[in-house]
């Protein structure tokens, strides 16, 4: 740790200790007071205050459900079978040649195969997916926390959003402007339930649901959950992408922040 960082870090620890005490009074001490949990919170110079806030505030978590609540038929929506030659070739080979590129405003650009992502620490969550069209389904998602990849890559100071670039064109246009993309801010990017999912209901993610990898941003509507991920980039602004509103559907009139 750089010496100049110490005072603010210590100040934060004092504040966090106070809220751990408040949690204990409320009868929720088991997790917040366990030494393991605290060291997860307080180590790692790359963890931002945002991450720590998210972990300390259980109310900011999306509701998780028991396995018995999983929908027997999870509807597939939007693109369900991308028809580009590149995607077809990757799918034909079981995505063995696919790689997720991580770049943009990061210190250490990286590239991951599906096997490499599966070897990283995983998180599973059973959540309700709410589509703006008015339907909901509950599914189990397993993947790597986006925070893990972003921490490994190291965000540069001017990074403000994470951009997801997908393999599919939902709208066929001559200039390629119908390619699906999404952006989220860093609070959602580092949220513990924001995962890059490679499995659904304990099976490899089906093509209809975004194989080989899709993002889950559980506190927002379904259209934020970009499927068919090809790359993620840290960016400062999205005004120069698409039509400038930050996502395929925001460009077509929906809200960029689709909180539920
Ligand atoms: N790449 C891509 N991601 C996408 C879409 C899409 O068409 N293409 N549709 C979105 C919408 S509107 C919803 S509701 C969900 C649907 O996910 P599902 O097919 O697993 O139900 O994916 C979202 N992510
Ligand atoms: Mo949707």
Short mmCIF file of C-alpha atoms and ligand atoms in Angstrom, two decimals:
data_model
loop_
_atom_site.label_atom_id
_atom_site.label_comp_id
_atom_site.label_asym_id
_atom_site.label_seq_id
_atom_site.Cartn_x
_atom_site.Cartn_y
_atom_site.Cartn_z
CA UNK A 1 0.00 0.00 0.00
CA UNK A 2 1.26 3.46 -0.81
CA UNK A 3 1.83 5.48 2.39
CA UNK A 4 -0.34 8.34 1.12
CA UNK A 5 -3.35 6.03 0.98
CA UNK A 6 -3.23 5.00 4.61
CA UNK A 7 -5.20 7.70 6.38
CA UNK A 8 -8.29 7.42 4.20
CA UNK A 9 -8.21 3.64 4.35
CA UNK A 10 -8.02 3.73 8.13
CA UNK A 11 -10.85 6.22 8.27
CA UNK A 12 -13.00 3.89 6.19
CA UNK A 13 -12.20 0.92 8.43
CA UNK A 14 -13.39 2.86 11.46
CA UNK A 15 -16.65 3.66 9.73
CA UNK A 16 -17.11 0.08 8.58
CA UNK A 17 -16.51 -1.19 12.13
CA UNK A 18 -19.32 1.01 13.33
CA UNK A 19 -21.78 -0.41 10.82
CA UNK A 20 -20.70 -3.98 11.60
CA UNK A 21 -21.67 -3.22 15.19
CA UNK A 22 -25.07 -1.97 14.08
CA UNK A 23 -25.61 -5.17 12.14
CA UNK A 24 -24.72 -7.23 15.19
CA UNK A 25 -27.39 -5.40 17.18
CA UNK A 26 -29.89 -6.31 14.50
CA UNK A 27 -28.96 -9.99 14.92
CA UNK A 28 -27.08 -10.24 11.65
CA UNK A 29 -23.60 -10.57 13.05
CA UNK A 30 -22.56 -14.00 11.80
CA UNK A 31 -21.33 -12.88 8.40
CA UNK A 32 -20.24 -9.32 9.02
CA UNK A 33 -18.16 -10.21 12.09
CA UNK A 34 -16.46 -13.34 10.82
CA UNK A 35 -12.75 -12.70 10.32
CA UNK A 36 -12.84 -14.25 6.83
CA UNK A 37 -15.54 -11.90 5.63
CA UNK A 38 -13.78 -8.88 7.05
CA UNK A 39 -10.49 -9.79 5.42
CA UNK A 40 -12.25 -10.24 2.09
CA UNK A 41 -13.57 -6.74 2.53
CA UNK A 42 -10.41 -5.07 3.65
CA UNK A 43 -7.69 -6.61 1.54
CA UNK A 44 -6.98 -5.91 -2.10
CA UNK A 45 -5.89 -2.45 -3.01
CA UNK A 46 -7.87 -2.66 -6.23
CA UNK A 47 -11.24 -3.07 -4.51
CA UNK A 48 -13.10 0.16 -4.66
CA UNK A 49 -15.27 1.74 -2.03
CA UNK A 50 -18.19 0.90 -4.30
CA UNK A 51 -17.59 -2.82 -3.91
CA UNK A 52 -17.33 -2.57 -0.18
CA UNK A 53 -20.52 -0.55 0.09
CA UNK A 54 -22.36 -3.10 -2.00
CA UNK A 55 -21.17 -5.95 0.22
CA UNK A 56 -22.10 -4.13 3.40
CA UNK A 57 -25.64 -3.30 2.33
CA UNK A 58 -27.66 -6.50 2.02
CA UNK A 59 -30.75 -4.52 1.00
CA UNK A 60 -29.08 -3.69 -2.28
CA UNK A 61 -29.04 -7.36 -3.27
CA UNK A 62 -31.63 -8.67 -5.72
CA UNK A 63 -33.87 -11.33 -4.20
CA UNK A 64 -32.64 -14.91 -4.59
CA UNK A 65 -35.03 -17.87 -4.73
CA UNK A 66 -34.96 -21.56 -3.74
CA UNK A 67 -34.37 -24.20 -6.42
CA UNK A 68 -38.05 -25.15 -6.21
CA UNK A 69 -38.93 -21.76 -7.72
CA UNK A 70 -36.99 -22.28 -10.97
CA UNK A 71 -39.29 -21.86 -13.99
CA UNK A 72 -39.68 -25.11 -15.96
CA UNK A 73 -39.73 -23.15 -19.22
CA UNK A 74 -37.59 -20.04 -19.26
CA UNK A 75 -38.69 -17.94 -22.22
CA UNK A 76 -35.96 -16.97 -24.71
CA UNK A 77 -36.25 -13.46 -26.11
CA UNK A 78 -34.66 -11.11 -28.65
CA UNK A 79 -31.91 -12.88 -30.57
CA UNK A 80 -32.14 -16.60 -29.96
CA UNK A 81 -29.87 -17.97 -32.71
CA UNK A 82 -27.32 -15.49 -34.09
CA UNK A 83 -26.78 -16.15 -37.78
CA UNK A 84 -23.42 -14.47 -38.44
CA UNK A 85 -20.83 -16.73 -40.05
CA UNK A 86 -18.34 -16.00 -37.27
CA UNK A 87 -20.76 -16.96 -34.50
CA UNK A 88 -21.92 -20.07 -36.38
CA UNK A 89 -18.33 -21.24 -36.72
CA UNK A 90 -17.68 -20.74 -33.00
CA UNK A 91 -20.89 -22.57 -32.06
CA UNK A 92 -20.16 -25.46 -34.43
CA UNK A 93 -16.95 -26.08 -32.51
CA UNK A 94 -18.59 -25.98 -29.06
CA UNK A 95 -17.08 -22.50 -28.50
CA UNK A 96 -13.61 -24.02 -28.06
CA UNK A 97 -12.16 -21.19 -30.18
CA UNK A 98 -14.24 -18.43 -28.58
CA UNK A 99 -12.45 -15.96 -26.34
CA UNK A 100 -13.70 -13.09 -24.23
CA UNK A 101 -11.57 -10.01 -24.79
CA UNK A 102 -11.21 -7.58 -21.89
CA UNK A 103 -9.89 -4.17 -22.88
CA UNK A 104 -10.47 -0.45 -23.14
CA UNK A 105 -9.40 1.69 -20.18
CA UNK A 106 -7.62 -1.07 -18.28
CA UNK A 107 -4.03 -1.50 -17.18
CA UNK A 108 -3.80 -5.15 -18.23
CA UNK A 109 -5.93 -6.17 -21.25
CA UNK A 110 -6.75 -9.87 -21.18
CA UNK A 111 -8.38 -12.65 -23.14
CA UNK A 112 -10.14 -15.67 -21.63
CA UNK A 113 -11.26 -18.98 -23.10
CA UNK A 114 -14.41 -20.58 -21.73
CA UNK A 115 -12.28 -23.13 -19.88
CA UNK A 116 -10.27 -20.34 -18.27
CA UNK A 117 -13.45 -18.59 -17.12
CA UNK A 118 -14.81 -21.85 -15.70
CA UNK A 119 -11.60 -22.32 -13.70
CA UNK A 120 -12.09 -18.99 -11.87
CA UNK A 121 -14.10 -18.76 -8.61
CA UNK A 122 -17.78 -19.13 -9.48
CA UNK A 123 -21.02 -17.69 -8.12
CA UNK A 124 -24.48 -19.21 -8.54
CA UNK A 125 -27.72 -17.34 -8.01
CA UNK A 126 -31.40 -18.10 -8.56
CA UNK A 127 -33.11 -14.89 -9.60
CA UNK A 128 -36.16 -13.57 -11.37
CA UNK A 129 -35.67 -12.15 -14.85
CA UNK A 130 -38.17 -9.39 -15.65
CA UNK A 131 -38.58 -8.41 -19.30
CA UNK A 132 -39.92 -4.97 -20.13
CA UNK A 133 -42.49 -6.75 -22.32
CA UNK A 134 -44.23 -7.93 -19.15
CA UNK A 135 -43.11 -11.50 -18.50
CA UNK A 136 -40.86 -12.92 -15.77
CA UNK A 137 -39.03 -16.23 -15.35
CA UNK A 138 -36.87 -17.59 -12.55
CA UNK A 139 -33.58 -19.27 -13.43
CA UNK A 140 -30.30 -20.35 -11.88
CA UNK A 141 -27.20 -18.68 -13.24
CA UNK A 142 -23.58 -19.67 -12.63
CA UNK A 143 -20.55 -17.70 -13.69
CA UNK A 144 -17.64 -15.53 -12.70
CA UNK A 145 -18.20 -12.21 -10.98
CA UNK A 146 -17.48 -9.35 -13.33
CA UNK A 147 -15.56 -7.72 -10.45
CA UNK A 148 -13.03 -10.58 -10.61
CA UNK A 149 -12.13 -9.82 -14.23
CA UNK A 150 -12.15 -6.06 -13.72
CA UNK A 151 -9.93 -6.31 -10.66
CA UNK A 152 -7.50 -8.52 -12.59
CA UNK A 153 -7.46 -6.05 -15.49
CA UNK A 154 -7.14 -2.97 -13.26
CA UNK A 155 -9.36 -0.05 -14.28
CA UNK A 156 -7.68 3.17 -15.32
CA UNK A 157 -8.84 6.26 -13.38
CA UNK A 158 -11.00 7.62 -16.21
CA UNK A 159 -13.05 4.39 -16.61
CA UNK A 160 -16.72 5.05 -15.79
CA UNK A 161 -18.72 2.36 -17.59
CA UNK A 162 -18.35 -1.21 -18.76
CA UNK A 163 -19.34 -1.90 -22.36
CA UNK A 164 -20.59 -5.34 -23.46
CA UNK A 165 -20.21 -6.10 -27.15
CA UNK A 166 -22.35 -8.98 -28.43
CA UNK A 167 -22.13 -11.31 -31.41
CA UNK A 168 -25.66 -10.70 -32.69
CA UNK A 169 -27.28 -8.07 -34.85
CA UNK A 170 -30.83 -7.81 -33.54
CA UNK A 171 -31.69 -5.34 -36.27
CA UNK A 172 -30.28 -5.99 -39.72
CA UNK A 173 -28.74 -2.84 -41.12
CA UNK A 174 -26.22 -2.19 -43.86
CA UNK A 175 -23.88 -0.29 -41.55
CA UNK A 176 -23.92 -2.79 -38.67
CA UNK A 177 -25.60 -0.32 -36.29
CA UNK A 178 -28.08 -3.01 -35.23
CA UNK A 179 -25.48 -4.96 -33.27
CA UNK A 180 -26.57 -5.58 -29.66
CA UNK A 181 -24.54 -3.79 -27.00
CA UNK A 182 -25.03 -2.66 -23.42
CA UNK A 183 -23.27 -0.49 -20.85
CA UNK A 184 -23.48 -0.44 -17.05
CA UNK A 185 -21.90 1.86 -14.50
CA UNK A 186 -19.18 0.77 -12.08
CA UNK A 187 -21.55 0.32 -9.14
CA UNK A 188 -23.43 -2.36 -11.06
CA UNK A 189 -20.21 -3.71 -12.60
CA UNK A 190 -18.72 -4.42 -9.14
CA UNK A 191 -22.01 -5.58 -7.57
CA UNK A 192 -21.58 -9.11 -6.15
CA UNK A 193 -24.54 -10.44 -8.17
CA UNK A 194 -23.22 -9.09 -11.47
CA UNK A 195 -21.82 -12.22 -13.06
CA UNK A 196 -20.76 -13.42 -16.48
CA UNK A 197 -22.82 -16.59 -16.70
CA UNK A 198 -21.72 -19.66 -18.65
CA UNK A 199 -24.30 -21.99 -17.09
CA UNK A 200 -28.08 -21.87 -16.68
CA UNK A 201 -29.95 -24.27 -14.43
CA UNK A 202 -26.70 -26.28 -14.00
CA UNK A 203 -26.28 -26.87 -17.75
CA UNK A 204 -23.98 -25.07 -20.20
CA UNK A 205 -25.71 -21.86 -21.28
CA UNK A 206 -27.93 -22.76 -24.28
CA UNK A 207 -27.60 -20.78 -27.52
CA UNK A 208 -31.12 -19.40 -27.12
CA UNK A 209 -30.08 -17.85 -23.79
CA UNK A 210 -26.77 -16.38 -24.91
CA UNK A 211 -24.07 -19.06 -25.28
CA UNK A 212 -21.29 -19.14 -24.51
CA UNK A 213 -21.50 -16.21 -22.06
CA UNK A 214 -24.02 -13.58 -20.96
CA UNK A 215 -24.07 -10.99 -18.23
CA UNK A 216 -26.55 -10.97 -15.32
CA UNK A 217 -27.25 -7.55 -13.81
CA UNK A 218 -29.89 -8.68 -11.37
CA UNK A 219 -31.27 -5.36 -10.19
CA UNK A 220 -32.26 -4.28 -13.68
CA UNK A 221 -34.63 -5.33 -16.47
CA UNK A 222 -33.92 -8.15 -18.90
CA UNK A 223 -32.58 -6.08 -21.74
CA UNK A 224 -29.49 -5.15 -19.68
CA UNK A 225 -28.53 -8.85 -19.56
CA UNK A 226 -26.49 -8.90 -22.77
CA UNK A 227 -26.18 -12.34 -24.36
CA UNK A 228 -23.51 -13.69 -26.80
CA UNK A 229 -20.68 -11.71 -25.20
CA UNK A 230 -17.59 -11.19 -27.34
CA UNK A 231 -15.77 -8.48 -25.47
CA UNK A 232 -15.99 -6.16 -22.50
CA UNK A 233 -14.33 -2.76 -22.40
CA UNK A 234 -13.91 -0.16 -19.73
CA UNK A 235 -14.96 3.18 -21.22
CA UNK A 236 -15.26 6.78 -20.12
CA UNK A 237 -18.36 7.70 -22.12
CA UNK A 238 -20.88 5.98 -24.40
CA UNK A 239 -21.99 8.99 -26.43
CA UNK A 240 -19.86 7.94 -29.40
CA UNK A 241 -21.34 4.41 -29.52
CA UNK A 242 -24.43 3.43 -31.53
CA UNK A 243 -26.87 6.32 -31.37
CA UNK A 244 -25.26 7.62 -28.19
CA UNK A 245 -27.65 6.43 -25.48
CA UNK A 246 -25.55 3.56 -24.13
CA UNK A 247 -27.33 0.43 -25.33
CA UNK A 248 -29.18 -1.16 -28.22
CA UNK A 249 -32.53 -0.67 -26.50
CA UNK A 250 -31.71 2.74 -24.98
CA UNK A 251 -30.92 3.86 -28.53
CA UNK A 252 -34.48 2.78 -29.40
CA UNK A 253 -36.23 4.60 -26.56
CA UNK A 254 -35.93 2.49 -23.41
CA UNK A 255 -34.27 3.80 -20.25
CA UNK A 256 -30.50 3.31 -19.98
CA UNK A 257 -30.90 2.66 -16.24
CA UNK A 258 -33.50 -0.08 -16.09
CA UNK A 259 -33.72 -0.55 -12.30
CA UNK A 260 -36.60 -2.70 -11.08
N1 LIG B 1 -27.15 -10.03 -27.34
C1 LIG B 1 -28.42 -9.90 -26.96
N2 LIG B 1 -28.68 -9.80 -25.63
C2 LIG B 1 -29.95 -9.68 -25.20
C3 LIG B 1 -31.04 -9.61 -26.11
C4 LIG B 1 -30.73 -9.72 -27.49
O1 LIG B 1 -31.62 -9.70 -28.37
N3 LIG B 1 -29.42 -9.86 -27.87
N4 LIG B 1 -32.32 -9.43 -25.63
C5 LIG B 1 -32.48 -8.90 -24.27
C6 LIG B 1 -33.82 -9.02 -23.70
S1 LIG B 1 -34.99 -7.87 -24.11
C7 LIG B 1 -34.11 -9.95 -22.75
S2 LIG B 1 -35.62 -10.01 -21.97
C8 LIG B 1 -33.13 -10.99 -22.41
C9 LIG B 1 -33.71 -12.34 -22.76
O2 LIG B 1 -32.89 -13.35 -22.26
P1 LIG B 1 -33.36 -14.85 -22.45
O3 LIG B 1 -33.38 -15.12 -23.93
O4 LIG B 1 -32.40 -15.68 -21.72
O5 LIG B 1 -34.76 -14.90 -21.89
O6 LIG B 1 -31.90 -10.86 -23.08
C10 LIG B 1 -31.49 -9.56 -23.32
N5 LIG B 1 -30.17 -9.60 -23.86
MO1 LIG B 2 -36.59 -8.03 -22.53
#
